[in-house]
Amino acid sequence: MNILFVADPLDSFKTYKDSTFTMMREAAARGWNLLACQPQDLHWQRGGQVSARMRQVRLTGRSGKGVTDWFEDTGSDVRALASVDAVVMRKDPPFDSEYFYATHLLERAEVEGARVFNSPRALRDHPEKLAILEFPEFIAPTLVTRSEADIRAFHAEQRDIILKPLDGMGGMGIFRVRDDGLNLGAIIETLNRDGAQTVMVQRYLPEIVDGDKRVLVIDGEPVPFSLARIPQGGEVRGNLAAGGKGVARPLTERDREIAAAIGPKLAERGLLLIGLDIIGTHLTEINVTSPTCFREIHDQAGFDVAARFISALEGRLGR
């Protein structure tokens, strides 16, 4: 059985915390043959199928901080995606034009018989910032707009707000503006570029000091532990990429309520794996491209997220 990971360059993986690596390790332990490529390796030509030059990967058993020899190439060849048993799309954001084009090639591969997780169409239909708009009962006061006047009116009403770009990742481009409105004009100019770009604005949630929880949901079922990403050093952002500290915690009743309402619905649309971001009792984002935190939850709480994921994938394949 062959499993293809469409991902970032393998040389860039930090195996001590990389969720895609834990997926690969679990799949290999179950006897899967590992293949890897990047989105730019995908191609299609009339008369043929969506194909890619795929690297055959063998894990060395080494991992951890500073480890670079965690894999070996055992060859490469061009194959149709429909010829492998499963394709796992794990390219990190940003969800830019090239990512968008890759989903179309992957969707064409599905027509040709490939099994792709997460569904390429579902990836396009659920942008990570905007997907929460389908579930207003769980979110804080939120505004999506290009209008500077609308943003100023929202600030006047809420008094303490968070502004962020729709295409950001890892906490990039997130600003807090308090009651005094200091630098609001400059921040609006930076983010919406004189009305050229849409901005999301949300009421500031003071519960962020206790962590921005990542709740992983696999095939509609929540992992029983979240990873609370706690801001450090006066930061407003809890993202691990922004220096947040990750602490595994059992799900709260509210976490489970949100996951139960959203998880099965999105699983039916082809989203085998999603990551719900929850601050306090409010949903803030739905991550669908390459949700992380597998390793931290496993290391701290002992729950093997990768095993749950590969079991769910095998279940979808009828194995």
PDB file of C-alpha atoms in Angstrom:
ATOM      1  CA  MET A   1       0.000   0.000   0.000  1.00  0.00           C
ATOM      2  CA  ASN A   2       1.386   3.382  -1.059  1.00  0.00           C
ATOM      3  CA  ILE A   3       0.631   6.700   0.618  1.00  0.00           C
ATOM      4  CA  LEU A   4       1.711  10.004  -0.948  1.00  0.00           C
ATOM      5  CA  PHE A   5       2.273  13.102   1.187  1.00  0.00           C
ATOM      6  CA  VAL A   6       2.022  16.379  -0.730  1.00  0.00           C
ATOM      7  CA  ALA A   7       3.944  18.636   1.599  1.00  0.00           C
ATOM      8  CA  ASP A   8       6.662  21.191   2.111  1.00  0.00           C
ATOM      9  CA  PRO A   9      10.271  20.128   1.465  1.00  0.00           C
ATOM     10  CA  LEU A  10      11.190  17.187   3.693  1.00  0.00           C
ATOM     11  CA  ASP A  11      14.459  18.931   4.581  1.00  0.00           C
ATOM     12  CA  SER A  12      12.422  21.675   6.283  1.00  0.00           C
ATOM     13  CA  PHE A  13      10.652  19.323   8.729  1.00  0.00           C
ATOM     14  CA  LYS A  14      11.286  19.847  12.444  1.00  0.00           C
ATOM     15  CA  THR A  15      10.654  16.266  13.465  1.00  0.00           C
ATOM     16  CA  TYR A  16      10.440  16.993  17.178  1.00  0.00           C
ATOM     17  CA  LYS A  17       7.142  18.783  16.560  1.00  0.00           C
ATOM     18  CA  ASP A  18       6.043  18.117  12.972  1.00  0.00           C
ATOM     19  CA  SER A  19       2.599  16.523  12.654  1.00  0.00           C
ATOM     20  CA  THR A  20       3.164  15.326   9.088  1.00  0.00           C
ATOM     21  CA  PHE A  21       6.260  13.457  10.278  1.00  0.00           C
ATOM     22  CA  THR A  22       4.205  11.697  12.971  1.00  0.00           C
ATOM     23  CA  MET A  23       1.671  10.680  10.301  1.00  0.00           C
ATOM     24  CA  MET A  24       4.462   9.281   8.147  1.00  0.00           C
ATOM     25  CA  ARG A  25       5.987   7.391  11.046  1.00  0.00           C
ATOM     26  CA  GLU A  26       2.663   5.825  12.008  1.00  0.00           C
ATOM     27  CA  ALA A  27       1.865   4.877   8.411  1.00  0.00           C
ATOM     28  CA  ALA A  28       5.300   3.280   7.988  1.00  0.00           C
ATOM     29  CA  ALA A  29       4.840   1.305  11.212  1.00  0.00           C
ATOM     30  CA  ARG A  30       1.656  -0.145   9.722  1.00  0.00           C
ATOM     31  CA  GLY A  31       3.424  -1.246   6.559  1.00  0.00           C
ATOM     32  CA  TRP A  32       2.597   1.609   4.213  1.00  0.00           C
ATOM     33  CA  ASN A  33       5.179   2.591   1.591  1.00  0.00           C
ATOM     34  CA  LEU A  34       5.915   6.308   1.955  1.00  0.00           C
ATOM     35  CA  LEU A  35       6.014   8.661  -1.021  1.00  0.00           C
ATOM     36  CA  ALA A  36       6.446  12.429  -0.987  1.00  0.00           C
ATOM     37  CA  CYS A  37       6.228  15.371  -3.366  1.00  0.00           C
ATOM     38  CA  GLN A  38       5.647  19.109  -3.295  1.00  0.00           C
ATOM     39  CA  PRO A  39       2.709  20.903  -4.932  1.00  0.00           C
ATOM     40  CA  GLN A  40       4.983  22.159  -7.704  1.00  0.00           C
ATOM     41  CA  ASP A  41       5.669  18.533  -8.662  1.00  0.00           C
ATOM     42  CA  LEU A  42       2.043  18.025  -9.720  1.00  0.00           C
ATOM     43  CA  HIS A  43       1.344  18.155 -13.437  1.00  0.00           C
ATOM     44  CA  TRP A  44      -1.218  17.165 -16.058  1.00  0.00           C
ATOM     45  CA  GLN A  45      -0.969  16.792 -19.808  1.00  0.00           C
ATOM     46  CA  ARG A  46      -3.698  16.042 -22.313  1.00  0.00           C
ATOM     47  CA  GLY A  47      -4.010  12.329 -22.861  1.00  0.00           C
ATOM     48  CA  GLY A  48      -2.632  11.530 -19.432  1.00  0.00           C
ATOM     49  CA  GLN A  49      -3.506  11.776 -15.755  1.00  0.00           C
ATOM     50  CA  VAL A  50      -2.518  14.107 -12.949  1.00  0.00           C
ATOM     51  CA  SER A  51       0.947  12.882 -12.015  1.00  0.00           C
ATOM     52  CA  ALA A  52       3.963  13.853  -9.947  1.00  0.00           C
ATOM     53  CA  ARG A  53       7.575  12.915  -9.527  1.00  0.00           C
ATOM     54  CA  MET A  54       7.351  11.097  -6.219  1.00  0.00           C
ATOM     55  CA  ARG A  55      10.234  10.472  -3.852  1.00  0.00           C
ATOM     56  CA  GLN A  56      10.306   7.060  -2.242  1.00  0.00           C
ATOM     57  CA  VAL A  57      11.042   7.685   1.418  1.00  0.00           C
ATOM     58  CA  ARG A  58      12.431   5.404   4.089  1.00  0.00           C
ATOM     59  CA  LEU A  59      12.491   6.572   7.702  1.00  0.00           C
ATOM     60  CA  THR A  60      15.781   6.106   9.523  1.00  0.00           C
ATOM     61  CA  GLY A  61      14.283   5.988  13.013  1.00  0.00           C
ATOM     62  CA  ARG A  62      16.042   9.191  14.042  1.00  0.00           C
ATOM     63  CA  SER A  63      14.191  12.336  15.023  1.00  0.00           C
ATOM     64  CA  GLY A  64      14.420  15.289  17.373  1.00  0.00           C
ATOM     65  CA  LYS A  65      15.868  18.782  17.528  1.00  0.00           C
ATOM     66  CA  GLY A  66      18.656  19.309  15.055  1.00  0.00           C
ATOM     67  CA  VAL A  67      18.150  15.932  13.365  1.00  0.00           C
ATOM     68  CA  THR A  68      18.288  16.216   9.589  1.00  0.00           C
ATOM     69  CA  ASP A  69      18.887  12.594   8.597  1.00  0.00           C
ATOM     70  CA  TRP A  70      15.439  11.371   9.600  1.00  0.00           C
ATOM     71  CA  PHE A  71      14.747  10.002   6.121  1.00  0.00           C
ATOM     72  CA  GLU A  72      16.489   8.486   3.144  1.00  0.00           C
ATOM     73  CA  ASP A  73      15.540   8.709  -0.526  1.00  0.00           C
ATOM     74  CA  THR A  74      15.321   5.250  -2.048  1.00  0.00           C
ATOM     75  CA  GLY A  75      14.498   6.460  -5.541  1.00  0.00           C
ATOM     76  CA  SER A  76      11.959   8.522  -7.427  1.00  0.00           C
ATOM     77  CA  ASP A  77       9.718   8.138 -10.426  1.00  0.00           C
ATOM     78  CA  VAL A  78       6.762   9.801 -12.111  1.00  0.00           C
ATOM     79  CA  ARG A  79       3.433   8.241 -11.219  1.00  0.00           C
ATOM     80  CA  ALA A  80      -0.229   9.088 -11.603  1.00  0.00           C
ATOM     81  CA  LEU A  81      -1.813  10.060  -8.318  1.00  0.00           C
ATOM     82  CA  ALA A  82      -4.601   7.614  -9.065  1.00  0.00           C
ATOM     83  CA  SER A  83      -2.025   4.796  -8.933  1.00  0.00           C
ATOM     84  CA  VAL A  84      -1.339   5.238  -5.210  1.00  0.00           C
ATOM     85  CA  ASP A  85      -3.744   4.165  -2.489  1.00  0.00           C
ATOM     86  CA  ALA A  86      -3.988   7.468  -0.607  1.00  0.00           C
ATOM     87  CA  VAL A  87      -2.895  11.074  -1.125  1.00  0.00           C
ATOM     88  CA  VAL A  88      -2.536  13.293   1.948  1.00  0.00           C
ATOM     89  CA  MET A  89      -2.439  17.033   1.224  1.00  0.00           C
ATOM     90  CA  ARG A  90      -0.255  18.568   3.939  1.00  0.00           C
ATOM     91  CA  LYS A  91       1.147  21.713   2.330  1.00  0.00           C
ATOM     92  CA  ASP A  92       1.301  24.475   4.913  1.00  0.00           C
ATOM     93  CA  PRO A  93      -0.392  27.806   4.260  1.00  0.00           C
ATOM     94  CA  PRO A  94      -0.444  30.439   2.901  1.00  0.00           C
ATOM     95  CA  PHE A  95      -3.445  29.524   0.795  1.00  0.00           C
ATOM     96  CA  ASP A  96      -2.209  31.496  -2.179  1.00  0.00           C
ATOM     97  CA  SER A  97      -2.867  31.163  -5.913  1.00  0.00           C
ATOM     98  CA  GLU A  98      -0.467  28.244  -6.257  1.00  0.00           C
ATOM     99  CA  TYR A  99      -2.180  26.384  -3.421  1.00  0.00           C
ATOM    100  CA  PHE A 100      -5.504  27.084  -5.117  1.00  0.00           C
ATOM    101  CA  TYR A 101      -4.228  25.683  -8.420  1.00  0.00           C
ATOM    102  CA  ALA A 102      -2.887  22.608  -6.624  1.00  0.00           C
ATOM    103  CA  THR A 103      -6.355  21.856  -5.251  1.00  0.00           C
ATOM    104  CA  HIS A 104      -7.740  21.903  -8.788  1.00  0.00           C
ATOM    105  CA  LEU A 105      -5.112  19.419  -9.950  1.00  0.00           C
ATOM    106  CA  LEU A 106      -5.836  17.244  -6.921  1.00  0.00           C
ATOM    107  CA  GLU A 107      -9.556  17.417  -7.647  1.00  0.00           C
ATOM    108  CA  ARG A 108      -8.884  16.308 -11.216  1.00  0.00           C
ATOM    109  CA  ALA A 109      -6.848  13.427  -9.784  1.00  0.00           C
ATOM    110  CA  GLU A 110      -9.901  12.460  -7.712  1.00  0.00           C
ATOM    111  CA  VAL A 111     -11.988  12.242 -10.892  1.00  0.00           C
ATOM    112  CA  GLU A 112      -9.320   9.877 -12.207  1.00  0.00           C
ATOM    113  CA  GLY A 113      -9.637   7.677  -9.121  1.00  0.00           C
ATOM    114  CA  ALA A 114      -7.252   9.150  -6.552  1.00  0.00           C
ATOM    115  CA  ARG A 115      -8.285   9.218  -2.877  1.00  0.00           C
ATOM    116  CA  VAL A 116      -7.243  12.611  -1.506  1.00  0.00           C
ATOM    117  CA  PHE A 117      -7.390  13.750   2.136  1.00  0.00           C
ATOM    118  CA  ASN A 118      -8.506  16.430   2.874  1.00  0.00           C
ATOM    119  CA  SER A 119     -10.846  16.799  -0.074  1.00  0.00           C
ATOM    120  CA  PRO A 120      -9.456  19.438  -2.469  1.00  0.00           C
ATOM    121  CA  ARG A 121     -12.889  20.976  -3.016  1.00  0.00           C
ATOM    122  CA  ALA A 122     -13.491  21.123   0.726  1.00  0.00           C
ATOM    123  CA  LEU A 123     -10.121  22.849   1.191  1.00  0.00           C
ATOM    124  CA  ARG A 124     -11.249  25.563  -1.228  1.00  0.00           C
ATOM    125  CA  ASP A 125     -14.728  25.827   0.254  1.00  0.00           C
ATOM    126  CA  HIS A 126     -13.529  26.325   3.847  1.00  0.00           C
ATOM    127  CA  PRO A 127     -11.023  29.187   4.052  1.00  0.00           C
ATOM    128  CA  GLU A 128      -9.632  29.007   7.551  1.00  0.00           C
ATOM    129  CA  LYS A 129     -10.641  32.456   8.760  1.00  0.00           C
ATOM    130  CA  LEU A 130     -14.020  32.625   7.000  1.00  0.00           C
ATOM    131  CA  ALA A 131     -15.231  29.081   7.686  1.00  0.00           C
ATOM    132  CA  ILE A 132     -16.399  30.191  11.139  1.00  0.00           C
ATOM    133  CA  LEU A 133     -19.103  32.377   9.554  1.00  0.00           C
ATOM    134  CA  GLU A 134     -21.206  29.241   9.081  1.00  0.00           C
ATOM    135  CA  PHE A 135     -21.348  28.832  12.857  1.00  0.00           C
ATOM    136  CA  PRO A 136     -22.209  32.286  14.263  1.00  0.00           C
ATOM    137  CA  GLU A 137     -23.641  30.782  17.459  1.00  0.00           C
ATOM    138  CA  PHE A 138     -20.123  29.843  18.566  1.00  0.00           C
ATOM    139  CA  ILE A 139     -18.124  32.941  17.622  1.00  0.00           C
ATOM    140  CA  ALA A 140     -17.472  36.294  19.282  1.00  0.00           C
ATOM    141  CA  PRO A 141     -18.667  39.551  17.654  1.00  0.00           C
ATOM    142  CA  THR A 142     -16.955  39.502  14.267  1.00  0.00           C
ATOM    143  CA  LEU A 143     -16.739  41.772  11.250  1.00  0.00           C
ATOM    144  CA  VAL A 144     -15.400  40.975   7.766  1.00  0.00           C
ATOM    145  CA  THR A 145     -14.960  44.051   5.588  1.00  0.00           C
ATOM    146  CA  ARG A 146     -12.786  46.237   3.380  1.00  0.00           C
ATOM    147  CA  SER A 147     -14.327  49.410   4.779  1.00  0.00           C
ATOM    148  CA  GLU A 148     -12.274  51.598   7.114  1.00  0.00           C
ATOM    149  CA  ALA A 149     -15.490  53.236   8.323  1.00  0.00           C
ATOM    150  CA  ASP A 150     -16.971  49.866   9.259  1.00  0.00           C
ATOM    151  CA  ILE A 151     -13.849  48.936  11.191  1.00  0.00           C
ATOM    152  CA  ARG A 152     -13.880  52.214  13.090  1.00  0.00           C
ATOM    153  CA  ALA A 153     -17.567  51.764  13.921  1.00  0.00           C
ATOM    154  CA  PHE A 154     -16.895  48.207  15.137  1.00  0.00           C
ATOM    155  CA  HIS A 155     -14.092  49.473  17.365  1.00  0.00           C
ATOM    156  CA  ALA A 156     -16.321  52.219  18.749  1.00  0.00           C
ATOM    157  CA  GLU A 157     -18.862  49.534  19.682  1.00  0.00           C
ATOM    158  CA  GLN A 158     -16.531  46.823  21.016  1.00  0.00           C
ATOM    159  CA  ARG A 159     -13.738  49.084  22.372  1.00  0.00           C
ATOM    160  CA  ASP A 160     -11.102  46.320  22.386  1.00  0.00           C
ATOM    161  CA  ILE A 161     -10.554  44.454  19.114  1.00  0.00           C
ATOM    162  CA  ILE A 162      -8.305  42.111  17.178  1.00  0.00           C
ATOM    163  CA  LEU A 163      -7.620  42.752  13.478  1.00  0.00           C
ATOM    164  CA  LYS A 164      -6.103  40.132  11.161  1.00  0.00           C
ATOM    165  CA  PRO A 165      -5.626  39.438   7.470  1.00  0.00           C
ATOM    166  CA  LEU A 166      -7.587  36.599   5.921  1.00  0.00           C
ATOM    167  CA  ASP A 167      -4.490  34.950   4.476  1.00  0.00           C
ATOM    168  CA  GLY A 168      -2.313  35.015   7.575  1.00  0.00           C
ATOM    169  CA  MET A 169      -0.834  31.997   9.344  1.00  0.00           C
ATOM    170  CA  GLY A 170       0.992  31.367  12.592  1.00  0.00           C
ATOM    171  CA  GLY A 171      -0.259  34.620  14.091  1.00  0.00           C
ATOM    172  CA  MET A 172       1.168  36.707  11.255  1.00  0.00           C
ATOM    173  CA  GLY A 173      -0.306  40.197  10.889  1.00  0.00           C
ATOM    174  CA  ILE A 174      -2.501  40.102  14.011  1.00  0.00           C
ATOM    175  CA  PHE A 175      -3.004  43.409  15.847  1.00  0.00           C
ATOM    176  CA  ARG A 176      -4.839  44.386  19.016  1.00  0.00           C
ATOM    177  CA  VAL A 177      -6.365  47.848  19.389  1.00  0.00           C
ATOM    178  CA  ARG A 178      -7.605  48.798  22.838  1.00  0.00           C
ATOM    179  CA  ASP A 179     -10.154  51.363  23.985  1.00  0.00           C
ATOM    180  CA  ASP A 180      -7.854  54.311  23.264  1.00  0.00           C
ATOM    181  CA  GLY A 181      -7.794  53.443  19.539  1.00  0.00           C
ATOM    182  CA  LEU A 182      -4.034  54.012  19.413  1.00  0.00           C
ATOM    183  CA  ASN A 183      -2.637  53.346  15.910  1.00  0.00           C
ATOM    184  CA  LEU A 184      -5.985  52.115  14.585  1.00  0.00           C
ATOM    185  CA  GLY A 185      -5.638  54.177  11.410  1.00  0.00           C
ATOM    186  CA  ALA A 186      -2.119  52.924  10.700  1.00  0.00           C
ATOM    187  CA  ILE A 187      -3.159  49.326  11.325  1.00  0.00           C
ATOM    188  CA  ILE A 188      -6.131  49.621   8.981  1.00  0.00           C
ATOM    189  CA  GLU A 189      -3.849  51.073   6.293  1.00  0.00           C
ATOM    190  CA  THR A 190      -1.413  48.201   6.777  1.00  0.00           C
ATOM    191  CA  LEU A 191      -4.017  45.453   6.618  1.00  0.00           C
ATOM    192  CA  ASN A 192      -6.616  46.628   4.115  1.00  0.00           C
ATOM    193  CA  ARG A 193      -4.309  48.607   1.821  1.00  0.00           C
ATOM    194  CA  ASP A 194      -6.688  51.444   1.057  1.00  0.00           C
ATOM    195  CA  GLY A 195      -9.656  49.110   0.638  1.00  0.00           C
ATOM    196  CA  ALA A 196      -7.857  46.575  -1.570  1.00  0.00           C
ATOM    197  CA  GLN A 197      -7.832  43.738   0.973  1.00  0.00           C
ATOM    198  CA  THR A 198     -10.511  42.298   3.217  1.00  0.00           C
ATOM    199  CA  VAL A 199      -9.879  42.270   6.957  1.00  0.00           C
ATOM    200  CA  MET A 200     -11.387  40.228   9.793  1.00  0.00           C
ATOM    201  CA  VAL A 201     -12.067  42.105  13.019  1.00  0.00           C
ATOM    202  CA  GLN A 202     -13.136  40.385  16.235  1.00  0.00           C
ATOM    203  CA  ARG A 203     -13.818  41.440  19.788  1.00  0.00           C
ATOM    204  CA  TYR A 204     -10.753  40.845  21.938  1.00  0.00           C
ATOM    205  CA  LEU A 205     -11.248  37.823  24.173  1.00  0.00           C
ATOM    206  CA  PRO A 206      -9.412  38.238  27.500  1.00  0.00           C
ATOM    207  CA  GLU A 207      -9.494  34.459  27.960  1.00  0.00           C
ATOM    208  CA  ILE A 208      -6.535  34.346  25.551  1.00  0.00           C
ATOM    209  CA  VAL A 209      -4.273  34.666  28.611  1.00  0.00           C
ATOM    210  CA  ASP A 210      -5.306  31.096  29.457  1.00  0.00           C
ATOM    211  CA  GLY A 211      -4.542  29.914  25.934  1.00  0.00           C
ATOM    212  CA  ASP A 212      -5.792  29.645  22.379  1.00  0.00           C
ATOM    213  CA  LYS A 213      -6.899  26.002  22.324  1.00  0.00           C
ATOM    214  CA  ARG A 214      -6.348  23.806  19.279  1.00  0.00           C
ATOM    215  CA  VAL A 215      -9.015  21.084  19.235  1.00  0.00           C
ATOM    216  CA  LEU A 216      -8.286  18.409  16.634  1.00  0.00           C
ATOM    217  CA  VAL A 217     -11.252  16.636  15.076  1.00  0.00           C
ATOM    218  CA  ILE A 218     -10.629  13.457  13.072  1.00  0.00           C
ATOM    219  CA  ASP A 219     -13.424  12.085  10.889  1.00  0.00           C
ATOM    220  CA  GLY A 220     -15.959  13.978  12.976  1.00  0.00           C
ATOM    221  CA  GLU A 221     -14.633  12.847  16.378  1.00  0.00           C
ATOM    222  CA  PRO A 222     -12.636  15.178  18.635  1.00  0.00           C
ATOM    223  CA  VAL A 223      -9.294  14.160  20.077  1.00  0.00           C
ATOM    224  CA  PRO A 224      -9.898  14.152  23.863  1.00  0.00           C
ATOM    225  CA  PHE A 225      -7.101  16.641  24.557  1.00  0.00           C
ATOM    226  CA  SER A 226      -6.564  20.144  23.192  1.00  0.00           C
ATOM    227  CA  LEU A 227      -3.307  22.041  23.030  1.00  0.00           C
ATOM    228  CA  ALA A 228      -3.702  25.403  24.757  1.00  0.00           C
ATOM    229  CA  ARG A 229      -1.215  27.804  23.167  1.00  0.00           C
ATOM    230  CA  ILE A 230      -0.485  30.404  25.817  1.00  0.00           C
ATOM    231  CA  PRO A 231       0.921  33.831  24.879  1.00  0.00           C
ATOM    232  CA  GLN A 232       4.309  34.649  26.371  1.00  0.00           C
ATOM    233  CA  GLY A 233       6.151  37.844  27.207  1.00  0.00           C
ATOM    234  CA  GLY A 234       3.307  40.318  26.763  1.00  0.00           C
ATOM    235  CA  GLU A 235       2.309  38.894  23.369  1.00  0.00           C
ATOM    236  CA  VAL A 236      -1.361  38.881  22.363  1.00  0.00           C
ATOM    237  CA  ARG A 237      -0.819  35.850  20.120  1.00  0.00           C
ATOM    238  CA  GLY A 238      -0.724  32.307  21.447  1.00  0.00           C
ATOM    239  CA  ASN A 239       0.440  30.684  18.196  1.00  0.00           C
ATOM    240  CA  LEU A 240       3.427  28.408  18.675  1.00  0.00           C
ATOM    241  CA  ALA A 241       5.062  30.080  15.684  1.00  0.00           C
ATOM    242  CA  ALA A 242       4.766  33.392  17.554  1.00  0.00           C
ATOM    243  CA  GLY A 243       6.422  32.022  20.697  1.00  0.00           C
ATOM    244  CA  GLY A 244       3.356  30.663  22.480  1.00  0.00           C
ATOM    245  CA  LYS A 245       3.737  27.861  25.040  1.00  0.00           C
ATOM    246  CA  GLY A 246       1.757  24.710  24.276  1.00  0.00           C
ATOM    247  CA  VAL A 247       0.022  22.922  27.155  1.00  0.00           C
ATOM    248  CA  ALA A 248      -2.118  19.818  26.595  1.00  0.00           C
ATOM    249  CA  ARG A 249      -5.445  19.827  28.448  1.00  0.00           C
ATOM    250  CA  PRO A 250      -8.573  17.643  28.503  1.00  0.00           C
ATOM    251  CA  LEU A 251     -11.430  19.041  26.425  1.00  0.00           C
ATOM    252  CA  THR A 252     -14.011  21.100  28.276  1.00  0.00           C
ATOM    253  CA  GLU A 253     -17.732  20.554  27.915  1.00  0.00           C
ATOM    254  CA  ARG A 254     -17.894  23.643  25.681  1.00  0.00           C
ATOM    255  CA  ASP A 255     -15.033  22.346  23.514  1.00  0.00           C
ATOM    256  CA  ARG A 256     -16.961  19.113  22.997  1.00  0.00           C
ATOM    257  CA  GLU A 257     -20.175  20.989  22.228  1.00  0.00           C
ATOM    258  CA  ILE A 258     -18.474  22.993  19.480  1.00  0.00           C
ATOM    259  CA  ALA A 259     -16.697  19.932  18.077  1.00  0.00           C
ATOM    260  CA  ALA A 260     -19.921  17.900  18.061  1.00  0.00           C
ATOM    261  CA  ALA A 261     -21.747  20.602  16.095  1.00  0.00           C
ATOM    262  CA  ILE A 262     -19.016  21.180  13.511  1.00  0.00           C
ATOM    263  CA  GLY A 263     -16.959  17.993  13.225  1.00  0.00           C
ATOM    264  CA  PRO A 264     -19.470  15.543  11.707  1.00  0.00           C
ATOM    265  CA  LYS A 265     -20.788  18.171   9.285  1.00  0.00           C
ATOM    266  CA  LEU A 266     -17.337  18.954   7.903  1.00  0.00           C
ATOM    267  CA  ALA A 267     -16.327  15.289   7.857  1.00  0.00           C
ATOM    268  CA  GLU A 268     -19.268  14.614   5.530  1.00  0.00           C
ATOM    269  CA  ARG A 269     -17.822  17.244   3.175  1.00  0.00           C
ATOM    270  CA  GLY A 270     -14.508  15.418   2.940  1.00  0.00           C
ATOM    271  CA  LEU A 271     -12.537  17.086   5.734  1.00  0.00           C
ATOM    272  CA  LEU A 272     -11.013  14.090   7.471  1.00  0.00           C
ATOM    273  CA  LEU A 273      -8.917  16.304   9.746  1.00  0.00           C
ATOM    274  CA  ILE A 274      -9.700  19.784  11.043  1.00  0.00           C
ATOM    275  CA  GLY A 275      -8.361  21.935  13.844  1.00  0.00           C
ATOM    276  CA  LEU A 276     -10.770  24.134  15.780  1.00  0.00           C
ATOM    277  CA  ASP A 277      -9.238  27.175  17.463  1.00  0.00           C
ATOM    278  CA  ILE A 278     -11.147  28.086  20.609  1.00  0.00           C
ATOM    279  CA  ILE A 279     -10.487  30.935  23.031  1.00  0.00           C
ATOM    280  CA  GLY A 280     -12.492  30.589  26.216  1.00  0.00           C
ATOM    281  CA  THR A 281     -15.931  29.547  24.955  1.00  0.00           C
ATOM    282  CA  HIS A 282     -15.640  31.041  21.471  1.00  0.00           C
ATOM    283  CA  LEU A 283     -14.597  29.520  18.150  1.00  0.00           C
ATOM    284  CA  THR A 284     -12.083  31.758  16.343  1.00  0.00           C
ATOM    285  CA  GLU A 285     -10.839  29.713  13.344  1.00  0.00           C
ATOM    286  CA  ILE A 286     -11.309  26.373  11.588  1.00  0.00           C
ATOM    287  CA  ASN A 287      -7.998  25.023  10.281  1.00  0.00           C
ATOM    288  CA  VAL A 288      -8.290  22.628   7.340  1.00  0.00           C
ATOM    289  CA  THR A 289      -5.046  22.857   5.340  1.00  0.00           C
ATOM    290  CA  SER A 290      -2.511  21.155   7.615  1.00  0.00           C
ATOM    291  CA  PRO A 291      -3.647  21.163  11.262  1.00  0.00           C
ATOM    292  CA  THR A 292      -0.824  20.573  13.710  1.00  0.00           C
ATOM    293  CA  CYS A 293      -0.178  19.836  17.432  1.00  0.00           C
ATOM    294  CA  PHE A 294      -0.126  16.022  17.049  1.00  0.00           C
ATOM    295  CA  ARG A 295       3.300  15.682  18.624  1.00  0.00           C
ATOM    296  CA  GLU A 296       2.714  18.037  21.559  1.00  0.00           C
ATOM    297  CA  ILE A 297      -0.535  16.312  22.553  1.00  0.00           C
ATOM    298  CA  HIS A 298       1.073  12.876  22.279  1.00  0.00           C
ATOM    299  CA  ASP A 299       4.155  13.882  24.262  1.00  0.00           C
ATOM    300  CA  GLN A 300       2.241  15.608  27.053  1.00  0.00           C
ATOM    301  CA  ALA A 301      -1.037  13.685  27.315  1.00  0.00           C
ATOM    302  CA  GLY A 302      -0.033  10.298  25.905  1.00  0.00           C
ATOM    303  CA  PHE A 303      -2.800  10.278  23.291  1.00  0.00           C
ATOM    304  CA  ASP A 304      -1.519   9.031  19.918  1.00  0.00           C
ATOM    305  CA  VAL A 305      -3.147  11.472  17.502  1.00  0.00           C
ATOM    306  CA  ALA A 306      -1.276  10.109  14.485  1.00  0.00           C
ATOM    307  CA  ALA A 307      -2.570   6.595  15.189  1.00  0.00           C
ATOM    308  CA  ARG A 308      -6.129   7.941  15.351  1.00  0.00           C
ATOM    309  CA  PHE A 309      -5.608   9.785  12.065  1.00  0.00           C
ATOM    310  CA  ILE A 310      -4.140   6.860  10.138  1.00  0.00           C
ATOM    311  CA  SER A 311      -6.868   4.570  11.478  1.00  0.00           C
ATOM    312  CA  ALA A 312      -9.498   7.028  10.256  1.00  0.00           C
ATOM    313  CA  LEU A 313      -7.830   7.261   6.853  1.00  0.00           C
ATOM    314  CA  GLU A 314      -7.669   3.487   6.583  1.00  0.00           C
ATOM    315  CA  GLY A 315     -11.333   3.358   7.554  1.00  0.00           C
ATOM    316  CA  ARG A 316     -12.201   5.707   4.695  1.00  0.00           C
ATOM    317  CA  LEU A 317     -10.283   3.413   2.353  1.00  0.00           C
ATOM    318  CA  GLY A 318     -12.081   0.341   3.658  1.00  0.00           C
ATOM    319  CA  ARG A 319      -8.942  -1.231   5.101  1.00  0.00           C
TER     320      ARG A 319
END
